[in-house]
């Protein structure tokens, strides 16, 4: 292990967890990742291995059968997993966000019902805000839950569900129009139970087939169609309607730390591949690493990986301390995703023509890195969040 992405001040437990995860990545993920990715095959055996390691319950409290670890530990684990194959970290991320929403916003009954089974991976989570015509404007959602005599009835179409097929519990943001003047107080998060798979997975719930993507393969990304899905009011996250937007934004905030960590993992792997290839490939009678142009490129790549890692660690530690980290999470996500793409492209250039071949791992990373620019909000959205917060803090 090189000197990059090391983290000071970790506990013995954190160090041991990261050691085990890194060993798992080296042995079980990296050797098969590119083949599975090219086949767009779900990593069933890898997921089962992560269950055995307790990763699905990493942040779930011990009282519910989890490991009770911090957001920092989770972010560092995600870096390691994404270094092996980013899609696997996606399998974990949406599950983690649903567990986080339950831990911080769920009723006692909801926590008791779902968290123990989520800790073991028996219940698998996904969450859904986006819709086909929505983009980044969450306030414009049109999927609606209408009150009935015995609960609610949901109708509408959701988009871009990671784990849409493999999940059995989906946190879904919908409009409820409870009469408040603010559009943000007329949204509610429902906990929708369904069967794993595709087609009609619950009464009034259809999961069409997987969306074919440029990268981020293996993991199932889907739509979710509601046609009069009947659901009890007990399935409202927290038991009270109108809180959904604020709950989801809290989840997305920690999700941005996750995406930042994923980007660091990809960038770190791209750096490793680039610096190794630069020492093996020779031109003009010497390894290309000895040419100044390549040496400068490697220096810039390493610096960007280290910078992104430090920002992700800071954002995670702030959240763990109970402080607001919207600005820091936005900065970490923006910098990590942009640097990830720059580091991957630099490594791709170092590989030359071989980087364009599917036999080389950098080809996969090149396609995967693009998704980091979009997940949990684009860089432009992060800039809006960061800029507005800074204006408020530095208001004259």
Short mmCIF file of C-alpha atoms in Angstrom, two decimals:
data_model
loop_
_atom_site.label_atom_id
_atom_site.label_comp_id
_atom_site.label_asym_id
_atom_site.label_seq_id
_atom_site.Cartn_x
_atom_site.Cartn_y
_atom_site.Cartn_z
CA UNK A 1 0.00 0.00 0.00
CA UNK A 2 1.36 3.40 -1.00
CA UNK A 3 1.43 6.62 0.94
CA UNK A 4 -1.70 8.14 -0.63
CA UNK A 5 -5.16 8.15 1.02
CA UNK A 6 -3.86 7.31 4.47
CA UNK A 7 -5.96 8.68 7.35
CA UNK A 8 -4.61 9.86 10.70
CA UNK A 9 -6.30 9.18 14.02
CA UNK A 10 -8.13 5.96 13.23
CA UNK A 11 -9.07 3.55 16.00
CA UNK A 12 -7.82 -0.03 16.08
CA UNK A 13 -11.30 -1.21 15.05
CA UNK A 14 -11.35 1.14 12.05
CA UNK A 15 -7.88 0.04 10.99
CA UNK A 16 -8.83 -3.64 11.24
CA UNK A 17 -12.06 -3.14 9.27
CA UNK A 18 -10.21 -1.34 6.48
CA UNK A 19 -7.54 -4.04 6.41
CA UNK A 20 -10.18 -6.77 6.01
CA UNK A 21 -12.03 -4.84 3.31
CA UNK A 22 -8.84 -4.14 1.38
CA UNK A 23 -7.92 -7.83 1.48
CA UNK A 24 -11.42 -8.70 0.25
CA UNK A 25 -11.12 -6.17 -2.58
CA UNK A 26 -7.73 -7.51 -3.66
CA UNK A 27 -8.82 -11.14 -3.56
CA UNK A 28 -12.52 -11.13 -4.46
CA UNK A 29 -13.25 -7.96 -6.47
CA UNK A 30 -10.31 -6.77 -8.58
CA UNK A 31 -9.65 -10.15 -10.26
CA UNK A 32 -13.26 -10.44 -11.53
CA UNK A 33 -14.49 -6.84 -11.77
CA UNK A 34 -13.65 -6.10 -15.40
CA UNK A 35 -15.10 -9.40 -16.64
CA UNK A 36 -18.33 -8.95 -14.69
CA UNK A 37 -18.57 -5.33 -15.77
CA UNK A 38 -18.20 -6.17 -19.46
CA UNK A 39 -20.95 -8.79 -19.06
CA UNK A 40 -23.11 -6.34 -17.07
CA UNK A 41 -23.50 -9.17 -14.56
CA UNK A 42 -24.74 -8.61 -11.03
CA UNK A 43 -21.92 -9.37 -8.52
CA UNK A 44 -23.86 -11.91 -6.46
CA UNK A 45 -20.86 -13.65 -4.88
CA UNK A 46 -19.21 -10.33 -4.02
CA UNK A 47 -22.39 -9.08 -2.36
CA UNK A 48 -22.67 -12.29 -0.32
CA UNK A 49 -19.07 -11.80 0.81
CA UNK A 50 -19.81 -8.24 1.90
CA UNK A 51 -22.77 -9.51 3.91
CA UNK A 52 -20.47 -11.88 5.75
CA UNK A 53 -18.07 -9.01 6.51
CA UNK A 54 -20.98 -7.06 8.03
CA UNK A 55 -20.70 -4.19 5.53
CA UNK A 56 -24.47 -3.90 5.04
CA UNK A 57 -24.78 -3.09 8.73
CA UNK A 58 -21.61 -1.04 9.05
CA UNK A 59 -23.32 2.10 10.42
CA UNK A 60 -26.41 0.45 11.88
CA UNK A 61 -26.26 0.58 15.71
CA UNK A 62 -25.22 -2.55 17.59
CA UNK A 63 -28.65 -2.73 19.28
CA UNK A 64 -30.08 -3.52 15.85
CA UNK A 65 -27.39 -6.03 14.93
CA UNK A 66 -25.02 -3.70 13.09
CA UNK A 67 -21.41 -2.69 13.72
CA UNK A 68 -22.29 0.82 14.91
CA UNK A 69 -19.45 2.47 13.00
CA UNK A 70 -19.10 6.11 11.95
CA UNK A 71 -19.65 7.88 8.63
CA UNK A 72 -15.87 8.23 8.40
CA UNK A 73 -15.42 4.46 8.63
CA UNK A 74 -18.10 4.00 6.01
CA UNK A 75 -16.50 6.55 3.66
CA UNK A 76 -13.10 4.88 3.96
CA UNK A 77 -14.65 1.46 3.31
CA UNK A 78 -16.36 2.88 0.23
CA UNK A 79 -13.03 4.22 -1.03
CA UNK A 80 -11.58 0.72 -0.80
CA UNK A 81 -14.56 -0.97 -2.48
CA UNK A 82 -14.76 1.61 -5.29
CA UNK A 83 -11.05 1.12 -5.86
CA UNK A 84 -11.93 -2.46 -6.74
CA UNK A 85 -15.17 -1.83 -8.64
CA UNK A 86 -17.31 1.26 -8.28
CA UNK A 87 -20.56 -0.58 -9.04
CA UNK A 88 -20.20 -2.64 -5.86
CA UNK A 89 -20.01 0.52 -3.78
CA UNK A 90 -23.26 1.58 -5.47
CA UNK A 91 -24.92 -1.59 -4.23
CA UNK A 92 -23.96 -0.56 -0.71
CA UNK A 93 -24.69 3.17 -0.98
CA UNK A 94 -28.44 3.21 -1.55
CA UNK A 95 -28.89 0.55 1.13
CA UNK A 96 -26.85 2.70 3.50
CA UNK A 97 -28.90 5.84 2.80
CA UNK A 98 -32.19 4.06 3.56
CA UNK A 99 -30.70 2.70 6.80
CA UNK A 100 -29.47 6.21 7.66
CA UNK A 101 -32.94 7.67 7.03
CA UNK A 102 -34.50 5.05 9.29
CA UNK A 103 -31.90 5.60 12.04
CA UNK A 104 -32.35 9.37 12.08
CA UNK A 105 -35.98 9.86 11.04
CA UNK A 106 -37.82 6.56 11.48
CA UNK A 107 -40.27 5.74 14.27
CA UNK A 108 -39.24 3.23 16.91
CA UNK A 109 -41.50 0.66 15.27
CA UNK A 110 -39.91 1.26 11.84
CA UNK A 111 -36.41 0.91 13.27
CA UNK A 112 -37.29 -2.34 15.03
CA UNK A 113 -38.99 -3.70 11.93
CA UNK A 114 -36.33 -2.98 9.33
CA UNK A 115 -32.87 -2.23 10.77
CA UNK A 116 -32.01 -5.73 12.10
CA UNK A 117 -32.79 -7.28 8.71
CA UNK A 118 -30.97 -4.49 6.89
CA UNK A 119 -27.88 -5.10 9.03
CA UNK A 120 -27.64 -8.66 7.72
CA UNK A 121 -28.59 -7.73 4.15
CA UNK A 122 -31.80 -9.77 4.35
CA UNK A 123 -33.70 -6.56 3.58
CA UNK A 124 -32.01 -4.54 0.85
CA UNK A 125 -32.66 -0.84 0.52
CA UNK A 126 -33.05 1.63 -2.35
CA UNK A 127 -34.27 5.21 -2.39
CA UNK A 128 -35.99 7.28 -5.05
CA UNK A 129 -36.43 10.99 -5.65
CA UNK A 130 -35.83 11.52 -9.37
CA UNK A 131 -38.41 11.25 -12.15
CA UNK A 132 -38.15 11.09 -15.97
CA UNK A 133 -38.71 14.85 -16.48
CA UNK A 134 -37.29 16.06 -13.19
CA UNK A 135 -33.55 16.67 -13.38
CA UNK A 136 -32.20 18.43 -10.30
CA UNK A 137 -35.46 20.23 -9.40
CA UNK A 138 -36.78 17.99 -6.64
CA UNK A 139 -39.65 20.40 -5.95
CA UNK A 140 -41.13 19.51 -9.35
CA UNK A 141 -41.89 15.86 -8.55
CA UNK A 142 -45.28 14.74 -9.83
CA UNK A 143 -45.65 11.24 -8.34
CA UNK A 144 -48.49 11.67 -5.87
CA UNK A 145 -49.93 9.93 -2.82
CA UNK A 146 -53.65 10.60 -2.37
CA UNK A 147 -55.30 10.02 1.00
CA UNK A 148 -57.87 7.22 1.21
CA UNK A 149 -60.04 5.86 4.01
CA UNK A 150 -57.36 3.35 5.03
CA UNK A 151 -54.10 5.05 4.02
CA UNK A 152 -52.77 6.40 0.74
CA UNK A 153 -52.72 5.49 -2.94
CA UNK A 154 -49.56 6.27 -4.92
CA UNK A 155 -49.51 6.91 -8.67
CA UNK A 156 -46.60 8.11 -10.80
CA UNK A 157 -43.23 7.19 -12.26
CA UNK A 158 -39.81 7.34 -10.60
CA UNK A 159 -36.44 7.14 -12.34
CA UNK A 160 -32.80 6.15 -11.75
CA UNK A 161 -33.23 3.71 -8.86
CA UNK A 162 -29.93 2.07 -8.02
CA UNK A 163 -30.78 -1.42 -6.73
CA UNK A 164 -34.24 -0.99 -8.20
CA UNK A 165 -34.51 -4.70 -8.97
CA UNK A 166 -32.55 -6.25 -6.11
CA UNK A 167 -34.03 -4.10 -3.31
CA UNK A 168 -36.97 -5.11 -1.14
CA UNK A 169 -37.50 -1.78 0.65
CA UNK A 170 -37.58 1.55 -1.21
CA UNK A 171 -37.74 4.99 0.40
CA UNK A 172 -39.80 6.98 -2.11
CA UNK A 173 -40.35 10.75 -2.12
CA UNK A 174 -43.83 11.76 -3.36
CA UNK A 175 -46.22 14.70 -3.21
CA UNK A 176 -48.95 14.50 -0.59
CA UNK A 177 -50.43 18.04 -0.73
CA UNK A 178 -51.22 18.27 2.95
CA UNK A 179 -52.31 21.89 2.52
CA UNK A 180 -49.13 23.76 3.39
CA UNK A 181 -48.19 26.81 1.31
CA UNK A 182 -44.62 25.57 0.82
CA UNK A 183 -44.07 22.94 -1.86
CA UNK A 184 -41.27 21.55 0.29
CA UNK A 185 -43.69 20.80 3.13
CA UNK A 186 -46.04 18.94 0.80
CA UNK A 187 -43.66 16.04 0.20
CA UNK A 188 -43.59 12.78 2.11
CA UNK A 189 -41.23 9.80 2.18
CA UNK A 190 -42.94 6.42 2.07
CA UNK A 191 -41.27 3.11 2.89
CA UNK A 192 -42.47 0.86 0.06
CA UNK A 193 -42.04 -2.89 0.47
CA UNK A 194 -41.70 -5.05 -2.62
CA UNK A 195 -40.26 -8.31 -3.88
CA UNK A 196 -36.81 -8.46 -5.49
CA UNK A 197 -36.88 -8.80 -9.26
CA UNK A 198 -38.53 -7.21 -12.26
CA UNK A 199 -42.10 -6.83 -13.45
CA UNK A 200 -44.91 -6.39 -10.91
CA UNK A 201 -43.06 -6.66 -7.61
CA UNK A 202 -45.94 -5.51 -5.37
CA UNK A 203 -49.56 -4.48 -5.77
CA UNK A 204 -49.49 -1.47 -8.10
CA UNK A 205 -45.66 -1.42 -8.30
CA UNK A 206 -43.76 -2.34 -11.47
CA UNK A 207 -40.00 -2.44 -11.91
CA UNK A 208 -39.23 -2.53 -15.66
CA UNK A 209 -35.97 -4.05 -16.87
CA UNK A 210 -32.51 -2.63 -16.18
CA UNK A 211 -31.52 0.62 -17.87
CA UNK A 212 -28.58 0.03 -20.22
CA UNK A 213 -25.80 2.43 -19.22
CA UNK A 214 -22.39 3.51 -20.54
CA UNK A 215 -20.75 2.50 -17.27
CA UNK A 216 -21.81 1.71 -13.70
CA UNK A 217 -22.73 -1.75 -14.94
CA UNK A 218 -23.51 -4.86 -12.92
CA UNK A 219 -25.66 -2.90 -10.48
CA UNK A 220 -29.34 -2.74 -11.48
CA UNK A 221 -30.54 0.78 -12.31
CA UNK A 222 -34.26 0.95 -13.04
CA UNK A 223 -37.47 2.91 -13.21
CA UNK A 224 -40.28 2.38 -10.70
CA UNK A 225 -43.90 2.74 -11.84
CA UNK A 226 -46.78 3.21 -9.40
CA UNK A 227 -50.34 2.52 -10.55
CA UNK A 228 -52.64 2.96 -7.59
CA UNK A 229 -50.28 1.37 -5.06
CA UNK A 230 -52.13 1.15 -1.75
CA UNK A 231 -50.00 1.83 1.31
CA UNK A 232 -50.65 2.32 5.01
CA UNK A 233 -49.97 5.61 6.78
CA UNK A 234 -47.73 3.55 9.08
CA UNK A 235 -45.27 3.38 6.16
CA UNK A 236 -44.65 7.12 6.22
CA UNK A 237 -41.04 7.62 7.31
CA UNK A 238 -41.21 9.09 10.80
CA UNK A 239 -44.99 8.66 10.91
CA UNK A 240 -45.73 12.26 9.94
CA UNK A 241 -46.43 13.51 6.38
CA UNK A 242 -44.83 16.64 4.96
CA UNK A 243 -41.31 15.91 6.21
CA UNK A 244 -40.06 14.03 3.16
CA UNK A 245 -38.04 16.72 1.43
CA UNK A 246 -36.02 17.52 4.56
CA UNK A 247 -35.48 13.83 5.33
CA UNK A 248 -34.26 13.13 1.81
CA UNK A 249 -31.91 16.12 1.78
CA UNK A 250 -30.35 14.82 5.00
CA UNK A 251 -29.84 11.47 3.30
CA UNK A 252 -28.40 13.05 0.17
CA UNK A 253 -25.94 15.03 2.29
CA UNK A 254 -24.34 11.84 3.57
CA UNK A 255 -24.76 10.37 0.08
CA UNK A 256 -22.53 13.11 -1.26
CA UNK A 257 -19.81 12.02 1.13
CA UNK A 258 -20.29 8.53 -0.28
CA UNK A 259 -20.01 9.64 -3.90
CA UNK A 260 -16.93 11.67 -3.02
CA UNK A 261 -15.43 8.54 -1.46
CA UNK A 262 -16.31 6.51 -4.54
CA UNK A 263 -14.58 9.07 -6.73
CA UNK A 264 -11.47 8.91 -4.54
CA UNK A 265 -11.45 5.12 -4.86
CA UNK A 266 -11.63 5.24 -8.66
CA UNK A 267 -8.98 7.96 -8.85
CA UNK A 268 -6.67 6.06 -6.52
CA UNK A 269 -6.95 2.92 -8.64
CA UNK A 270 -6.35 4.93 -11.83
CA UNK A 271 -3.23 6.43 -10.24
CA UNK A 272 -1.98 2.97 -9.23
CA UNK A 273 -2.49 1.65 -12.76
CA UNK A 274 -0.86 4.72 -14.32
CA UNK A 275 2.25 4.76 -12.14
CA UNK A 276 2.72 1.00 -12.60
CA UNK A 277 2.39 1.19 -16.38
CA UNK A 278 4.73 4.20 -16.53
CA UNK A 279 7.46 2.09 -14.94
CA UNK A 280 6.90 -0.87 -17.28
CA UNK A 281 6.50 0.89 -20.62
CA UNK A 282 9.71 2.07 -22.31
CA UNK A 283 10.25 4.67 -25.00
CA UNK A 284 13.51 6.12 -26.30
CA UNK A 285 15.46 3.61 -24.25
CA UNK A 286 14.01 4.25 -20.80
CA UNK A 287 10.76 3.80 -18.81
CA UNK A 288 8.28 6.57 -19.61
CA UNK A 289 8.15 7.41 -15.89
CA UNK A 290 11.61 8.94 -16.34
CA UNK A 291 10.36 11.40 -18.93
CA UNK A 292 9.59 14.74 -17.34
CA UNK A 293 6.15 15.05 -18.94
CA UNK A 294 5.00 11.77 -17.42
CA UNK A 295 6.64 12.52 -14.08
CA UNK A 296 4.78 15.84 -13.86
CA UNK A 297 1.53 14.09 -14.77
CA UNK A 298 2.02 11.51 -12.02
CA UNK A 299 2.75 14.26 -9.49
CA UNK A 300 -0.47 16.08 -10.38
CA UNK A 301 -2.48 12.86 -10.25
CA UNK A 302 -1.20 11.93 -6.80
CA UNK A 303 -1.82 15.42 -5.45
CA UNK A 304 -5.41 15.38 -6.70
CA UNK A 305 -6.11 11.98 -5.16
CA UNK A 306 -4.71 13.12 -1.81
CA UNK A 307 -6.64 16.42 -1.88
CA UNK A 308 -9.95 14.74 -2.67
CA UNK A 309 -9.41 12.16 0.07
CA UNK A 310 -8.67 14.84 2.66
CA UNK A 311 -11.87 16.73 1.78
CA UNK A 312 -14.01 13.59 2.03
CA UNK A 313 -12.49 12.79 5.43
CA UNK A 314 -13.19 16.32 6.69
CA UNK A 315 -16.83 16.21 5.54
CA UNK A 316 -17.37 12.81 7.16
CA UNK A 317 -15.80 13.85 10.45
CA UNK A 318 -17.96 16.98 10.63
CA UNK A 319 -21.13 14.90 10.20
CA UNK A 320 -19.92 12.41 12.80
CA UNK A 321 -19.42 15.33 15.22
CA UNK A 322 -23.07 16.31 14.81
CA UNK A 323 -22.27 19.47 12.86
CA UNK A 324 -23.67 20.71 9.57
CA UNK A 325 -21.59 19.62 6.63
CA UNK A 326 -23.66 20.70 3.63
CA UNK A 327 -20.90 22.98 2.34
CA UNK A 328 -18.09 20.56 3.11
CA UNK A 329 -20.00 17.60 1.65
CA UNK A 330 -20.75 19.62 -1.49
CA UNK A 331 -17.12 20.71 -1.80
CA UNK A 332 -15.86 17.17 -1.26
CA UNK A 333 -18.26 15.71 -3.81
CA UNK A 334 -17.49 18.39 -6.40
CA UNK A 335 -13.71 18.29 -6.03
CA UNK A 336 -13.50 14.50 -5.76
CA UNK A 337 -15.67 13.89 -8.83
CA UNK A 338 -13.90 16.48 -10.99
CA UNK A 339 -10.45 15.32 -9.88
CA UNK A 340 -11.48 11.71 -10.39
CA UNK A 341 -12.21 12.39 -14.05
CA UNK A 342 -8.97 14.31 -14.47
CA UNK A 343 -6.86 11.59 -12.82
CA UNK A 344 -8.53 8.82 -14.83
CA UNK A 345 -7.99 10.72 -18.07
CA UNK A 346 -4.34 11.33 -17.18
CA UNK A 347 -3.86 7.62 -16.50
CA UNK A 348 -5.66 6.83 -19.75
CA UNK A 349 -3.18 9.09 -21.60
CA UNK A 350 -0.24 7.39 -19.90
CA UNK A 351 -1.53 4.04 -21.16
CA UNK A 352 -1.60 5.38 -24.72
CA UNK A 353 -3.31 3.15 -27.26
CA UNK A 354 -3.57 0.29 -24.77
CA UNK A 355 -5.87 2.42 -22.61
CA UNK A 356 -8.47 2.19 -25.36
CA UNK A 357 -8.43 -1.60 -25.23
CA UNK A 358 -11.00 -3.43 -23.14
CA UNK A 359 -8.23 -5.75 -21.98
CA UNK A 360 -6.90 -2.95 -19.77
CA UNK A 361 -8.66 -1.94 -16.56
CA UNK A 362 -8.30 1.79 -17.24
CA UNK A 363 -10.89 1.51 -20.03
CA UNK A 364 -13.51 0.52 -17.46
CA UNK A 365 -12.47 3.28 -15.06
CA UNK A 366 -12.71 5.82 -17.89
CA UNK A 367 -16.39 5.01 -18.34
CA UNK A 368 -17.14 4.71 -14.62
CA UNK A 369 -15.61 8.05 -13.68
CA UNK A 370 -18.15 9.99 -15.75
CA UNK A 371 -20.96 8.90 -13.45
CA UNK A 372 -19.25 10.59 -10.50
CA UNK A 373 -19.98 13.95 -12.13
CA UNK A 374 -23.73 13.24 -11.95
CA UNK A 375 -24.44 11.12 -8.86
CA UNK A 376 -26.01 12.93 -5.85
CA UNK A 377 -26.07 16.23 -7.73
CA UNK A 378 -23.90 17.65 -10.51
CA UNK A 379 -20.97 19.98 -9.89
CA UNK A 380 -23.18 22.91 -10.87
CA UNK A 381 -25.69 21.97 -8.17
CA UNK A 382 -22.86 21.66 -5.64
CA UNK A 383 -21.65 25.13 -6.64
CA UNK A 384 -25.13 26.56 -6.03
CA UNK A 385 -25.25 24.99 -2.55
CA UNK A 386 -21.72 26.07 -1.69
CA UNK A 387 -22.07 29.58 -3.11
CA UNK A 388 -25.34 30.35 -1.33
CA UNK A 389 -23.98 29.10 1.99
CA UNK A 390 -20.80 31.12 1.65
CA UNK A 391 -22.76 34.27 0.81
CA UNK A 392 -24.81 33.75 3.96
CA UNK A 393 -21.72 33.18 6.10
CA UNK A 394 -19.86 36.19 4.68
CA UNK A 395 -22.83 38.54 4.34
CA UNK A 396 -21.85 42.20 4.75
#
